[in-house]
Amino acid sequence: MVKIDALAYVVAESTDVAKWKQFGEEVLGVATTEAPDGGLYLKMDERKYRIAIVKGEQDRYFASGWEVASPVAFKAAIAALEQAGVKVSPGTPQQSKARCVQELASFTDPSGNLHELSWGFTTDFARFISPVGVEGFVTGEHGVGHTVLPAVEFDATWTLFRDVLGFNLSDIFRHKFTPDPNEPVKRIYFTHCANPRHHSLALFEMAMPSGCVHIMIEVPSMDEVGRAYDRMLKAGVKLMATLGRHVNDRMTSFYMNTPSNFALEYGYGGLMVDWEQHQAFESTAVSLWGHDFTVGFK
Ligand SMILES: [Fe+2]
């Protein structure tokens, strides 16, 4: 069975990398260093980066970086994908170097989202020092956080992650934007891989031009969320959802826009789950309180 350990990193494409440097340092509170070909690394822990920015023609989400434990697990994941009829592209040595991993391979899911698989991250383990004093981020074995991807081909995409890559369902939500009875219900499946984070990947049954509904990064205290909120206001960054607490992963968070036109959830207190004890469920509310997403449409 394939075992994906974590969402090790995410990659965003940007027409103006300097905007990400400013957003990263001044609002997120991460440290940045230059990446190859005019890109940027956003450092959140002892690794070289957890968010990579590549210079490109569009402002959008680029790829989700899934890591496995070893070269054996890497080979097994590629073999499983190929057996399922998924075309896997081996990464070049330059691509592996740019992502700071031993080996890299990429594939596109049935909804068109690009994914990278890798093993063996490379780092000097230099400690994280935030330019604005953020004490740290909740990463480690739990990965960078979570990503919510558009999945128009919902069933085929979920089947791939479940049956080929070993993801499991955490819970379900069925979303409608309006009370119109003719509006089709859109499923959101919150799913986990082999670590305790409540969800590393959620699939949302709708199209999203930027390639991502949102990513989430987590800080170890509520004060860090509040300080980030202050920095967002000061920098004039657009709020995409007010402060709130989610029903399913119990994350207290707010959402803001990124320079690559997808939202970023900045949160605290997300559930870490013992999957042996977990029972999948359907929630009929997104949040216990707060999280007014209508502000993002204003
Ligand atoms: Fe989220």
mmCIF file of C-alpha atoms and ligand atoms in Angstrom:
data_model
loop_
_atom_site.group_PDB
_atom_site.id
_atom_site.type_symbol
_atom_site.label_atom_id
_atom_site.label_comp_id
_atom_site.label_asym_id
_atom_site.label_seq_id
_atom_site.Cartn_x
_atom_site.Cartn_y
_atom_site.Cartn_z
ATOM 1 C CA MET A 1 0.000 0.000 0.000
ATOM 2 C CA VAL A 2 1.231 3.473 -0.879
ATOM 3 C CA LYS A 3 1.954 5.709 2.104
ATOM 4 C CA ILE A 4 2.075 9.472 1.612
ATOM 5 C CA ASP A 5 3.500 11.015 4.766
ATOM 6 C CA ALA A 6 2.610 14.690 4.435
ATOM 7 C CA LEU A 7 2.001 17.745 2.326
ATOM 8 C CA ALA A 8 5.654 18.718 2.526
ATOM 9 C CA TYR A 9 5.328 21.946 0.564
ATOM 10 C CA VAL A 10 3.207 23.942 -1.845
ATOM 11 C CA VAL A 11 4.358 25.864 -4.915
ATOM 12 C CA ALA A 12 2.804 29.082 -6.191
ATOM 13 C CA GLU A 13 3.443 30.792 -9.521
ATOM 14 C CA SER A 14 3.903 34.555 -9.555
ATOM 15 C CA THR A 15 4.397 37.292 -12.130
ATOM 16 C CA ASP A 16 5.840 39.517 -9.397
ATOM 17 C CA VAL A 17 7.968 37.555 -6.935
ATOM 18 C CA ALA A 18 8.780 40.741 -4.985
ATOM 19 C CA LYS A 19 5.113 40.869 -3.908
ATOM 20 C CA TRP A 20 5.449 37.412 -2.355
ATOM 21 C CA LYS A 21 8.651 38.469 -0.576
ATOM 22 C CA GLN A 22 6.845 41.405 0.989
ATOM 23 C CA PHE A 23 3.689 39.392 1.758
ATOM 24 C CA GLY A 24 5.735 36.513 3.176
ATOM 25 C CA GLU A 25 7.973 38.582 5.410
ATOM 26 C CA GLU A 26 5.623 41.367 6.486
ATOM 27 C CA VAL A 27 2.293 39.543 6.726
ATOM 28 C CA LEU A 28 2.917 35.797 7.124
ATOM 29 C CA GLY A 29 6.085 36.419 9.118
ATOM 30 C CA VAL A 30 8.152 33.803 7.287
ATOM 31 C CA ALA A 31 11.818 34.164 6.296
ATOM 32 C CA THR A 32 12.651 34.277 2.604
ATOM 33 C CA THR A 33 15.641 33.378 0.466
ATOM 34 C CA GLU A 34 16.207 33.417 -3.267
ATOM 35 C CA ALA A 35 15.334 30.273 -5.226
ATOM 36 C CA PRO A 36 16.637 29.272 -8.680
ATOM 37 C CA ASP A 37 15.407 31.074 -11.800
ATOM 38 C CA GLY A 38 14.177 34.154 -9.983
ATOM 39 C CA GLY A 39 11.982 32.220 -7.533
ATOM 40 C CA LEU A 40 11.639 32.534 -3.794
ATOM 41 C CA TYR A 41 11.682 30.155 -0.827
ATOM 42 C CA LEU A 42 9.456 30.863 2.182
ATOM 43 C CA LYS A 43 11.044 29.307 5.266
ATOM 44 C CA MET A 44 8.798 28.336 8.181
ATOM 45 C CA ASP A 45 10.900 25.831 10.112
ATOM 46 C CA GLU A 46 14.253 24.026 9.919
ATOM 47 C CA ARG A 47 13.702 23.180 6.279
ATOM 48 C CA LYS A 48 14.898 25.418 3.489
ATOM 49 C CA TYR A 49 11.296 26.231 2.602
ATOM 50 C CA ARG A 50 7.675 25.114 2.944
ATOM 51 C CA ILE A 51 6.237 27.425 0.302
ATOM 52 C CA ALA A 52 8.129 27.886 -2.975
ATOM 53 C CA ILE A 53 7.374 30.675 -5.420
ATOM 54 C CA VAL A 54 8.242 30.153 -9.075
ATOM 55 C CA LYS A 55 8.423 33.048 -11.494
ATOM 56 C CA GLY A 56 5.908 32.661 -14.305
ATOM 57 C CA GLU A 57 3.308 34.108 -16.604
ATOM 58 C CA GLN A 58 0.386 33.811 -14.196
ATOM 59 C CA ASP A 59 -0.510 34.484 -10.583
ATOM 60 C CA ARG A 60 -1.831 31.115 -9.488
ATOM 61 C CA TYR A 61 -1.253 27.981 -7.455
ATOM 62 C CA PHE A 62 1.284 25.745 -9.141
ATOM 63 C CA ALA A 63 1.659 22.385 -7.364
ATOM 64 C CA SER A 64 1.190 20.397 -4.160
ATOM 65 C CA GLY A 65 4.320 18.641 -2.866
ATOM 66 C CA TRP A 66 3.668 15.232 -1.272
ATOM 67 C CA GLU A 67 6.498 13.452 0.483
ATOM 68 C CA VAL A 68 7.170 9.810 1.152
ATOM 69 C CA ALA A 69 9.661 8.313 3.575
ATOM 70 C CA SER A 70 12.191 6.570 1.379
ATOM 71 C CA PRO A 71 13.290 5.684 -2.159
ATOM 72 C CA VAL A 72 11.382 2.406 -1.794
ATOM 73 C CA ALA A 73 8.165 4.236 -0.912
ATOM 74 C CA PHE A 74 8.816 6.644 -3.788
ATOM 75 C CA LYS A 75 9.138 3.800 -6.298
ATOM 76 C CA ALA A 76 6.019 2.127 -4.901
ATOM 77 C CA ALA A 77 3.955 5.309 -5.257
ATOM 78 C CA ILE A 78 5.056 5.814 -8.861
ATOM 79 C CA ALA A 79 4.352 2.171 -9.698
ATOM 80 C CA ALA A 80 0.849 2.424 -8.186
ATOM 81 C CA LEU A 81 0.085 5.595 -10.149
ATOM 82 C CA GLU A 82 1.302 4.069 -13.404
ATOM 83 C CA GLN A 83 -0.656 0.906 -12.765
ATOM 84 C CA ALA A 84 -3.748 3.070 -12.354
ATOM 85 C CA GLY A 85 -3.065 4.600 -15.769
ATOM 86 C CA VAL A 86 -1.731 7.913 -14.478
ATOM 87 C CA LYS A 87 1.128 9.411 -16.478
ATOM 88 C CA VAL A 88 4.022 10.149 -14.127
ATOM 89 C CA SER A 89 6.789 12.519 -15.255
ATOM 90 C CA PRO A 90 10.173 11.945 -13.651
ATOM 91 C CA GLY A 91 11.771 15.129 -12.357
ATOM 92 C CA THR A 92 15.074 16.313 -13.769
ATOM 93 C CA PRO A 93 18.090 16.716 -11.455
ATOM 94 C CA GLN A 94 17.575 20.494 -11.755
ATOM 95 C CA GLN A 95 13.941 20.182 -10.640
ATOM 96 C CA SER A 96 14.926 18.002 -7.682
ATOM 97 C CA LYS A 97 17.598 20.524 -6.728
ATOM 98 C CA ALA A 98 15.143 23.414 -6.996
ATOM 99 C CA ARG A 99 12.733 21.610 -4.640
ATOM 100 C CA CYS A 100 15.602 20.556 -2.327
ATOM 101 C CA VAL A 101 14.823 16.826 -2.528
ATOM 102 C CA GLN A 102 16.633 13.671 -3.612
ATOM 103 C CA GLU A 103 14.127 12.622 -6.257
ATOM 104 C CA LEU A 104 10.995 14.158 -7.692
ATOM 105 C CA ALA A 105 8.173 13.002 -9.943
ATOM 106 C CA SER A 106 5.002 14.795 -10.983
ATOM 107 C CA PHE A 107 1.515 13.902 -12.153
ATOM 108 C CA THR A 108 -1.775 15.636 -12.862
ATOM 109 C CA ASP A 109 -4.974 14.448 -11.195
ATOM 110 C CA PRO A 110 -8.235 13.993 -13.180
ATOM 111 C CA SER A 111 -9.319 17.544 -12.256
ATOM 112 C CA GLY A 112 -6.098 19.022 -13.676
ATOM 113 C CA ASN A 113 -4.255 19.753 -10.432
ATOM 114 C CA LEU A 114 -0.477 19.280 -10.579
ATOM 115 C CA HIS A 115 1.113 17.168 -7.839
ATOM 116 C CA GLU A 116 4.753 16.478 -7.030
ATOM 117 C CA LEU A 117 5.987 13.410 -5.194
ATOM 118 C CA SER A 118 9.377 13.398 -3.523
ATOM 119 C CA TRP A 119 11.570 11.795 -0.914
ATOM 120 C CA GLY A 120 14.648 12.951 1.002
ATOM 121 C CA PHE A 121 14.416 16.666 1.693
ATOM 122 C CA THR A 122 17.704 18.546 1.907
ATOM 123 C CA THR A 123 18.316 21.204 4.540
ATOM 124 C CA ASP A 124 21.002 22.709 6.747
ATOM 125 C CA PHE A 125 18.518 22.692 9.670
ATOM 126 C CA ALA A 126 19.166 26.395 10.282
ATOM 127 C CA ARG A 127 16.614 27.531 12.846
ATOM 128 C CA PHE A 128 13.667 29.592 11.747
ATOM 129 C CA ILE A 129 13.972 33.267 12.578
ATOM 130 C CA SER A 130 10.928 35.319 11.674
ATOM 131 C CA PRO A 131 11.543 38.855 10.410
ATOM 132 C CA VAL A 132 8.508 40.017 12.449
ATOM 133 C CA GLY A 133 8.972 37.822 15.516
ATOM 134 C CA VAL A 134 6.568 34.936 14.797
ATOM 135 C CA GLU A 135 7.527 32.220 17.285
ATOM 136 C CA GLY A 136 7.180 29.406 14.741
ATOM 137 C CA PHE A 137 4.782 27.344 12.666
ATOM 138 C CA VAL A 138 3.187 23.948 13.302
ATOM 139 C CA THR A 139 4.927 21.781 10.697
ATOM 140 C CA GLY A 140 7.272 18.816 11.268
ATOM 141 C CA GLU A 141 5.653 15.452 10.572
ATOM 142 C CA HIS A 142 2.349 17.309 9.984
ATOM 143 C CA GLY A 143 3.670 19.013 6.865
ATOM 144 C CA VAL A 144 3.214 22.626 5.797
ATOM 145 C CA GLY A 145 -0.519 22.626 6.573
ATOM 146 C CA HIS A 146 -3.333 21.775 4.196
ATOM 147 C CA THR A 147 -4.439 22.547 0.685
ATOM 148 C CA VAL A 148 -7.975 22.691 -0.706
ATOM 149 C CA LEU A 149 -8.037 21.961 -4.417
ATOM 150 C CA PRO A 150 -10.730 22.388 -7.058
ATOM 151 C CA ALA A 151 -12.040 19.007 -8.227
ATOM 152 C CA VAL A 152 -14.507 19.293 -11.071
ATOM 153 C CA GLU A 153 -13.908 15.609 -11.834
ATOM 154 C CA PHE A 154 -14.702 14.920 -8.229
ATOM 155 C CA ASP A 155 -15.264 11.166 -8.144
ATOM 156 C CA ALA A 156 -12.276 10.302 -10.342
ATOM 157 C CA THR A 157 -10.003 12.613 -8.361
ATOM 158 C CA TRP A 158 -11.083 11.267 -4.990
ATOM 159 C CA THR A 159 -10.805 7.683 -6.251
ATOM 160 C CA LEU A 160 -7.201 8.333 -7.276
ATOM 161 C CA PHE A 161 -6.227 9.731 -3.880
ATOM 162 C CA ARG A 162 -8.156 7.087 -1.945
ATOM 163 C CA ASP A 163 -7.477 3.912 -3.895
ATOM 164 C CA VAL A 164 -4.050 4.639 -5.351
ATOM 165 C CA LEU A 165 -2.352 7.015 -2.919
ATOM 166 C CA GLY A 166 -3.850 5.723 0.335
ATOM 167 C CA PHE A 167 -5.665 8.846 1.542
ATOM 168 C CA ASN A 168 -8.644 8.408 3.863
ATOM 169 C CA LEU A 169 -11.768 10.415 4.474
ATOM 170 C CA SER A 170 -11.849 12.661 7.539
ATOM 171 C CA ASP A 171 -15.301 14.129 6.921
ATOM 172 C CA ILE A 172 -17.717 15.518 4.362
ATOM 173 C CA PHE A 173 -19.397 18.865 3.788
ATOM 174 C CA ARG A 174 -21.910 19.710 1.044
ATOM 175 C CA HIS A 175 -21.761 23.335 0.004
ATOM 176 C CA LYS A 176 -24.143 25.727 -1.718
ATOM 177 C CA PHE A 177 -23.346 29.386 -2.303
ATOM 178 C CA THR A 178 -26.989 30.476 -2.552
ATOM 179 C CA PRO A 179 -30.391 29.292 -1.253
ATOM 180 C CA ASP A 180 -31.425 28.657 -4.893
ATOM 181 C CA PRO A 181 -32.803 25.089 -5.002
ATOM 182 C CA ASN A 182 -31.504 24.765 -8.583
ATOM 183 C CA GLU A 183 -27.903 25.394 -7.563
ATOM 184 C CA PRO A 184 -26.098 22.057 -7.588
ATOM 185 C CA VAL A 185 -24.657 20.945 -4.262
ATOM 186 C CA LYS A 186 -20.865 20.878 -4.280
ATOM 187 C CA ARG A 187 -19.148 18.233 -2.228
ATOM 188 C CA ILE A 188 -16.084 18.973 -0.123
ATOM 189 C CA TYR A 189 -14.192 15.907 1.103
ATOM 190 C CA PHE A 190 -11.645 16.537 3.831
ATOM 191 C CA THR A 191 -8.974 13.875 3.623
ATOM 192 C CA HIS A 192 -5.841 12.841 5.442
ATOM 193 C CA CYS A 193 -2.635 11.027 4.662
ATOM 194 C CA ALA A 194 -0.283 9.262 7.085
ATOM 195 C CA ASN A 195 0.025 11.933 9.775
ATOM 196 C CA PRO A 196 -2.315 13.184 12.504
ATOM 197 C CA ARG A 197 -3.271 16.496 10.859
ATOM 198 C CA HIS A 198 -7.067 16.486 10.456
ATOM 199 C CA HIS A 199 -6.781 17.122 6.734
ATOM 200 C CA SER A 200 -3.827 17.648 4.451
ATOM 201 C CA LEU A 201 -5.957 17.674 1.309
ATOM 202 C CA ALA A 202 -9.553 18.715 0.736
ATOM 203 C CA LEU A 203 -11.274 18.341 -2.625
ATOM 204 C CA PHE A 204 -13.927 20.930 -3.508
ATOM 205 C CA GLU A 205 -16.356 20.076 -6.320
ATOM 206 C CA MET A 206 -16.000 23.314 -8.263
ATOM 207 C CA ALA A 207 -13.690 25.102 -10.674
ATOM 208 C CA MET A 208 -11.219 27.678 -9.382
ATOM 209 C CA PRO A 209 -9.238 29.754 -11.921
ATOM 210 C CA SER A 210 -6.280 30.288 -9.544
ATOM 211 C CA GLY A 211 -5.914 26.496 -9.122
ATOM 212 C CA CYS A 212 -6.503 26.458 -5.373
ATOM 213 C CA VAL A 213 -9.367 27.255 -3.013
ATOM 214 C CA HIS A 214 -6.980 27.948 -0.138
ATOM 215 C CA ILE A 215 -3.928 26.720 1.697
ATOM 216 C CA MET A 216 -3.668 26.704 5.480
ATOM 217 C CA ILE A 217 -0.638 27.380 7.638
ATOM 218 C CA GLU A 218 -0.768 27.020 11.405
ATOM 219 C CA VAL A 219 0.861 28.906 14.270
ATOM 220 C CA PRO A 220 1.271 27.634 17.840
ATOM 221 C CA SER A 221 -0.758 30.314 19.638
ATOM 222 C CA MET A 222 -3.877 32.416 19.245
ATOM 223 C CA ASP A 223 -1.831 35.573 19.743
ATOM 224 C CA GLU A 224 0.132 34.741 16.596
ATOM 225 C CA VAL A 225 -3.137 34.605 14.649
ATOM 226 C CA GLY A 226 -4.135 38.006 16.052
ATOM 227 C CA ARG A 227 -0.762 39.517 15.258
ATOM 228 C CA ALA A 228 -0.970 38.209 11.683
ATOM 229 C CA TYR A 229 -4.441 39.739 11.430
ATOM 230 C CA ASP A 230 -2.996 43.111 12.491
ATOM 231 C CA ARG A 231 -0.196 42.792 9.926
ATOM 232 C CA MET A 232 -2.720 41.921 7.185
ATOM 233 C CA LEU A 233 -4.691 45.078 7.958
ATOM 234 C CA LYS A 234 -1.542 47.202 8.066
ATOM 235 C CA ALA A 235 -0.317 45.854 4.714
ATOM 236 C CA GLY A 236 -3.696 46.417 3.056
ATOM 237 C CA VAL A 237 -4.073 42.726 2.176
ATOM 238 C CA LYS A 238 -7.610 41.621 1.315
ATOM 239 C CA LEU A 239 -9.502 39.682 3.989
ATOM 240 C CA MET A 240 -11.251 36.638 2.459
ATOM 241 C CA ALA A 241 -13.029 35.355 5.587
ATOM 242 C CA THR A 242 -13.426 36.798 9.050
ATOM 243 C CA LEU A 243 -12.020 35.157 12.164
ATOM 244 C CA GLY A 244 -13.843 31.966 13.044
ATOM 245 C CA ARG A 245 -13.525 28.413 14.313
ATOM 246 C CA HIS A 246 -14.106 25.456 12.025
ATOM 247 C CA VAL A 247 -16.424 22.641 13.015
ATOM 248 C CA ASN A 248 -14.351 19.799 11.641
ATOM 249 C CA ASP A 249 -10.694 20.509 12.423
ATOM 250 C CA ARG A 250 -11.509 23.028 15.198
ATOM 251 C CA MET A 251 -9.037 25.494 13.651
ATOM 252 C CA THR A 252 -9.426 29.103 14.769
ATOM 253 C CA SER A 253 -8.397 31.146 11.763
ATOM 254 C CA PHE A 254 -8.954 33.924 9.275
ATOM 255 C CA TYR A 255 -8.449 33.913 5.509
ATOM 256 C CA MET A 256 -6.631 36.442 3.340
ATOM 257 C CA ASN A 257 -5.694 36.731 -0.313
ATOM 258 C CA THR A 258 -2.194 35.862 -1.518
ATOM 259 C CA PRO A 259 -0.271 37.508 -4.386
ATOM 260 C CA SER A 260 -1.041 34.362 -6.440
ATOM 261 C CA ASN A 261 -4.819 34.927 -6.175
ATOM 262 C CA PHE A 262 -5.720 32.041 -3.913
ATOM 263 C CA ALA A 263 -6.630 32.406 -0.264
ATOM 264 C CA LEU A 264 -4.445 31.530 2.712
ATOM 265 C CA GLU A 265 -5.950 30.435 6.024
ATOM 266 C CA TYR A 266 -3.830 31.493 9.001
ATOM 267 C CA GLY A 267 -4.849 29.407 11.959
ATOM 268 C CA TYR A 268 -4.251 28.036 15.415
ATOM 269 C CA GLY A 269 -5.309 24.944 17.324
ATOM 270 C CA GLY A 270 -6.092 22.490 14.519
ATOM 271 C CA LEU A 271 -7.018 18.967 15.578
ATOM 272 C CA MET A 272 -4.392 16.273 15.443
ATOM 273 C CA VAL A 273 -6.287 12.998 15.150
ATOM 274 C CA ASP A 274 -5.680 9.407 16.261
ATOM 275 C CA TRP A 275 -7.018 7.768 13.102
ATOM 276 C CA GLU A 276 -7.635 4.457 14.882
ATOM 277 C CA GLN A 277 -10.286 6.268 16.925
ATOM 278 C CA HIS A 278 -11.723 8.496 14.191
ATOM 279 C CA GLN A 279 -15.189 8.136 12.740
ATOM 280 C CA ALA A 280 -15.898 9.901 9.438
ATOM 281 C CA PHE A 281 -18.906 12.227 9.554
ATOM 282 C CA GLU A 282 -20.798 14.827 7.565
ATOM 283 C CA SER A 283 -20.985 18.327 9.004
ATOM 284 C CA THR A 284 -23.796 20.646 7.961
ATOM 285 C CA ALA A 285 -22.017 23.801 9.111
ATOM 286 C CA VAL A 286 -18.540 25.059 8.235
ATOM 287 C CA SER A 287 -17.823 26.834 11.484
ATOM 288 C CA LEU A 288 -18.863 27.000 15.121
ATOM 289 C CA TRP A 289 -18.731 30.792 14.834
ATOM 290 C CA GLY A 290 -17.305 33.397 12.464
ATOM 291 C CA HIS A 291 -15.715 32.676 9.065
ATOM 292 C CA ASP A 292 -17.892 35.038 7.066
ATOM 293 C CA PHE A 293 -16.680 34.263 3.552
ATOM 294 C CA THR A 294 -18.919 36.916 1.981
ATOM 295 C CA VAL A 295 -16.278 39.557 2.809
ATOM 296 C CA GLY A 296 -14.109 37.973 0.097
ATOM 297 C CA PHE A 297 -16.695 38.776 -2.554
ATOM 298 C CA LYS A 298 -16.991 42.450 -1.579
HETATM 299 FE FE FE B 1 -8.793 25.210 5.638
#
